[in-house]
Coordinates of C-alpha atoms and ligand atoms in Angstrom, one line a residue:
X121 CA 104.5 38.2 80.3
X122 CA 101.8 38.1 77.6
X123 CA 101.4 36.2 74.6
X124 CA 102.1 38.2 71.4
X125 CA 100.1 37.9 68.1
X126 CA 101.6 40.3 65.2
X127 CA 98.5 41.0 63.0
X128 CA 99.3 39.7 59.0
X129 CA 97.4 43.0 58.2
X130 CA 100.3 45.4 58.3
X131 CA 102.5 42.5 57.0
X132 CA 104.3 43.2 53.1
X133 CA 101.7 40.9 50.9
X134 CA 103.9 40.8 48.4
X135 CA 106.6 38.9 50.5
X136 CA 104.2 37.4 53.2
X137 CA 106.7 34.3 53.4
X138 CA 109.6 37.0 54.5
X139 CA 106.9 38.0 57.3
X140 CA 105.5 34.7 58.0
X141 CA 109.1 33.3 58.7
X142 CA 110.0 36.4 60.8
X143 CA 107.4 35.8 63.1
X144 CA 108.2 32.1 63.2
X145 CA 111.9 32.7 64.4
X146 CA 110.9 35.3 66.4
X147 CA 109.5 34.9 70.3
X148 CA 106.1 35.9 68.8
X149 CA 103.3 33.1 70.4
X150 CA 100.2 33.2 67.7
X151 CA 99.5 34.6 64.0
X152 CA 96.4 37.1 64.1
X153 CA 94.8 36.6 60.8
X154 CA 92.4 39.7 60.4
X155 CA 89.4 38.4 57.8
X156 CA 86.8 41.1 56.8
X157 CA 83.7 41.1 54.3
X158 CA 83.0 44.8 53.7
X159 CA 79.3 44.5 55.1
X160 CA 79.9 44.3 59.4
X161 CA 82.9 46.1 58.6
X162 CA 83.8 49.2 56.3
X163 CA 87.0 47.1 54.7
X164 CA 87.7 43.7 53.2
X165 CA 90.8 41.8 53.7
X166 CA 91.7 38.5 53.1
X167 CA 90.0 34.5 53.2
X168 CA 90.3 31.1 52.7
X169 CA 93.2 31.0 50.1
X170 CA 95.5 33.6 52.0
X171 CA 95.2 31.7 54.9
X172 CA 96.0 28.3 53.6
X173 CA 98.9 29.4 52.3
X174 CA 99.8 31.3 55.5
X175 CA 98.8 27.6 57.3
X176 CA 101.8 25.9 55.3
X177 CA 104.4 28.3 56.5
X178 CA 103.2 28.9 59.8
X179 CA 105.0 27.1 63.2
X180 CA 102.8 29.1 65.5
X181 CA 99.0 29.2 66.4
X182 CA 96.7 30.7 63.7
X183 CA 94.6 33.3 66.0
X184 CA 91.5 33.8 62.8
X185 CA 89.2 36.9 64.1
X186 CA 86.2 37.2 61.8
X187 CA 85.1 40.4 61.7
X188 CA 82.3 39.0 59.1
X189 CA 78.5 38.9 59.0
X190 CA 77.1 35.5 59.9
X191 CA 80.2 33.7 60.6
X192 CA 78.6 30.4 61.3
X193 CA 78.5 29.8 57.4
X194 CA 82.1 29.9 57.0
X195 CA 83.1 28.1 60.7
X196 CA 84.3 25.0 58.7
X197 CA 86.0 26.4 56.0
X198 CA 87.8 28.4 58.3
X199 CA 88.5 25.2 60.1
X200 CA 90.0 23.7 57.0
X201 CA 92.1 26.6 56.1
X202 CA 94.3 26.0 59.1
X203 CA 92.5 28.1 61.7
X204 CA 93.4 26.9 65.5
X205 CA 91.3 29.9 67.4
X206 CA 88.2 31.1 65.7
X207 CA 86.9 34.7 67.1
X208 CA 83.3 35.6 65.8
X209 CA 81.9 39.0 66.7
X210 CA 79.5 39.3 69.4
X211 CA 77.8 41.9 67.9
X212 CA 77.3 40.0 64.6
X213 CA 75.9 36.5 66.7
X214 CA 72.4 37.0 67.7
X215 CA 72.9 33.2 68.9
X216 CA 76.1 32.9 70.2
X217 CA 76.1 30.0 72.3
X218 CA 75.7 28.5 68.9
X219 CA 78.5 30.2 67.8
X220 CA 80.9 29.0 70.5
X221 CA 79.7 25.2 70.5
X222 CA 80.2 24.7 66.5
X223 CA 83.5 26.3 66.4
X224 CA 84.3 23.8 69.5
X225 CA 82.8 21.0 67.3
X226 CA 85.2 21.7 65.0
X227 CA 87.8 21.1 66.5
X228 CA 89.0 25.0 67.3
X229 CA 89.2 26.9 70.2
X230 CA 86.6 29.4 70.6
X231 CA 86.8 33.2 70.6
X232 CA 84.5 36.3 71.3
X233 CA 85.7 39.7 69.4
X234 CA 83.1 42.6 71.2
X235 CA 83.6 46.1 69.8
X236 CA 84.3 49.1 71.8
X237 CA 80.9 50.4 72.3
X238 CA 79.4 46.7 74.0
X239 CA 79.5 46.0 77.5
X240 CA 81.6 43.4 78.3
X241 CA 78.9 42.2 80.4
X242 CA 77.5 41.0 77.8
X243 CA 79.4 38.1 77.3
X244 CA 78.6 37.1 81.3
X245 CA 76.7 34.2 80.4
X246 CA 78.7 32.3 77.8
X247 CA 82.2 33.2 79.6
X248 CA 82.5 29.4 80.8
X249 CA 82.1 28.9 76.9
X250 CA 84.7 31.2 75.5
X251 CA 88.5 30.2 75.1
X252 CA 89.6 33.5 74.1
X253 CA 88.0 37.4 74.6
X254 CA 89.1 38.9 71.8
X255 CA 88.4 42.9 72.9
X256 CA 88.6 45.4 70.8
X257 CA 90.1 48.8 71.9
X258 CA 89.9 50.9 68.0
X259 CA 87.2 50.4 66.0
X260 CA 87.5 47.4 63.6
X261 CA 88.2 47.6 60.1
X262 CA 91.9 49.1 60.6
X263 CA 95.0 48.8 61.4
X264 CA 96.9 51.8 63.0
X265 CA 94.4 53.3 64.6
X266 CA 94.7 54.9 68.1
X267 CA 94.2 52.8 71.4
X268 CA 90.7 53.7 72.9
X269 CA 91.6 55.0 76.6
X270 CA 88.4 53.4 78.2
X271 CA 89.3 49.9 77.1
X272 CA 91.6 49.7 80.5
X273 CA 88.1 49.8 82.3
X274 CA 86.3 47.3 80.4
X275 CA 89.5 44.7 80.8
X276 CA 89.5 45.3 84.5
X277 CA 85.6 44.3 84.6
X278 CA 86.2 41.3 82.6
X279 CA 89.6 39.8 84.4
X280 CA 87.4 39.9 88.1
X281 CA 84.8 38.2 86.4
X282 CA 87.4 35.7 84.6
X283 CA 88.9 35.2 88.1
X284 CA 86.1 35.7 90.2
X285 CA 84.5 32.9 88.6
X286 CA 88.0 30.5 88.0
X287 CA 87.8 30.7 84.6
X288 CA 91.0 30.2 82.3
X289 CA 89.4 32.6 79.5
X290 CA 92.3 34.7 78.0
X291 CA 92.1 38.4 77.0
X292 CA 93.4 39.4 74.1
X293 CA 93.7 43.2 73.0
X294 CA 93.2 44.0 69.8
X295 CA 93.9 47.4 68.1
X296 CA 96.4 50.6 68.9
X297 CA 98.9 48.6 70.9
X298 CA 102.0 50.1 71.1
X299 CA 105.6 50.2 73.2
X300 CA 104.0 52.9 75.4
X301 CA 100.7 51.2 76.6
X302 CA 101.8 47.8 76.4
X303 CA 102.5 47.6 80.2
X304 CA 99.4 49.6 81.3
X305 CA 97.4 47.4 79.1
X306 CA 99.0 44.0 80.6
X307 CA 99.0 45.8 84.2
X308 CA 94.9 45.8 83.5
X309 CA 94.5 42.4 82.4
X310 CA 95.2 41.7 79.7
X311 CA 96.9 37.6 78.5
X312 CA 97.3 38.5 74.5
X313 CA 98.8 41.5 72.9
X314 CA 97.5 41.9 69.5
X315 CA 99.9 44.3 67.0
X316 CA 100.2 44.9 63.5
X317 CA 101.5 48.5 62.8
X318 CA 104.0 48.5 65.9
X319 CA 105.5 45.6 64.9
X320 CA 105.4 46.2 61.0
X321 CA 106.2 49.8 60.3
X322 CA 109.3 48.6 62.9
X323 CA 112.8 48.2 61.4
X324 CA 113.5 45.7 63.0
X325 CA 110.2 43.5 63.7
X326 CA 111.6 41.0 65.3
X327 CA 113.6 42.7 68.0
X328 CA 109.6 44.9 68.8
X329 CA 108.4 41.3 69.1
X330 CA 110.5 40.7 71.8
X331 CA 110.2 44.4 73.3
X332 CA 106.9 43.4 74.0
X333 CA 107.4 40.3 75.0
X334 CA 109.8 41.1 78.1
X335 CA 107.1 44.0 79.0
Ligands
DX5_81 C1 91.5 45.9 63.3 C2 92.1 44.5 63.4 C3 93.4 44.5 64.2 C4 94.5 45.3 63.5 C5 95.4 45.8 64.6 O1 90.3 45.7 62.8 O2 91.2 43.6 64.1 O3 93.8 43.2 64.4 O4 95.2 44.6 62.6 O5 96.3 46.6 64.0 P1 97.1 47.7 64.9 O6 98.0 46.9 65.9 O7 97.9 48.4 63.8 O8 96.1 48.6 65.6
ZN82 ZN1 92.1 41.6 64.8

């Protein structure tokens, strides 16, 4: 049974308290708070404000994924807004061991978002370091895309390593999850489901919530 994070990016922003209670009575585990600054990313989302509002209304774990150039700026301003996990891109850290020990400094758990193209390999030598793997199977800057097939590999790499090596790192999957690959993509590996346009273009969200929780 994996955790499930319904991604506020599909949510209705014009009734975002409607949402953010949904999820709260539903079996639903974290919030995944998508933040985007139009530069490492071809989109921009939301920030600070949104998500200390969200932080007010929220029971549940606020899972914050930066998908943002130089994240360390921000790291404590995210922190203030209410974030409880803090995923910075691996692609968009040239030091991020850095990275990973401020965001712990903080106060927050640490994540590591790596986009389809990066070997997960590359996070070999900070695993011990990172809380959550925060893998991306579409390219980010969307929601509703389609789940990228070869993602089932790279989670399969990364769970031997993870238990090769005792760790308690968590994968999370982030992009194209639906009702069909749910179980593949737990069968793989995977701890955290990640879903935004399954659950929200849903009529009832609450009752795909816990679809994919019993999967
Ligand atoms: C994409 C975001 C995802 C997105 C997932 O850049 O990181 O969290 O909201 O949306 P779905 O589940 O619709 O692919
Ligand atoms: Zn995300």
């Amino acid at each position: 049974m994996a955790l499930i994070a319904p991604s506020i990016l599909s949510a209705n922003f014009l009734k975002l308290s409607n949402d953010i209670h949904m999820i709260n009575e539903s079996q639903a585990d974290w919030f995944h708070l998508d933040v985007m600054d139009g530069r490492f990313v071809p989109n921009i989302s939301f920030g600070f404000p949104v998500i200390a509002a969200i932080k007010k209304e929220a029971r549940k774990t606020l899972d914050v994924h930066l998908m943002i150039e130089e994240p360390g700026k921000y790291a404590e301003e995210f922190r203030n807004a209410g974030a409880d996990i803090l995923s910075v891109h691996i692609e968009a850290c040239p030091h991020l061991h850095r990275n990973l020990q401020q965001i712990k400094s903080l106060g927050m758990q640490a994540g590591v978002a790596i986009n389809p193209h990066t070997p997960v390999q590359h996070m070999f030598d900070v695993l011990h370091d990172i809380d959550v793997v925060c893998m991306m199977s579409v390219n980010p800057g969307f929601g509703g895309q389609k789940f990228i097939a070869h993602t089932i590999e790279k989670i399969k790499t990364l769970k031997a390593e993870i238990v090769r090596r005792g760790l308690s790192t968590l994968i999370e999957i982030d992009g194209g999850v639906t009702l069909e690959n749910a179980s593949s993509i737990i069968a793989a590996g995977a701890d955290v489901l990640v879903a935004g346009n399954t659950v929200f273009s849903t009529s009832d969200p609450s009752d795909t919530i816990a679809k994919l929780k019993a999967m």
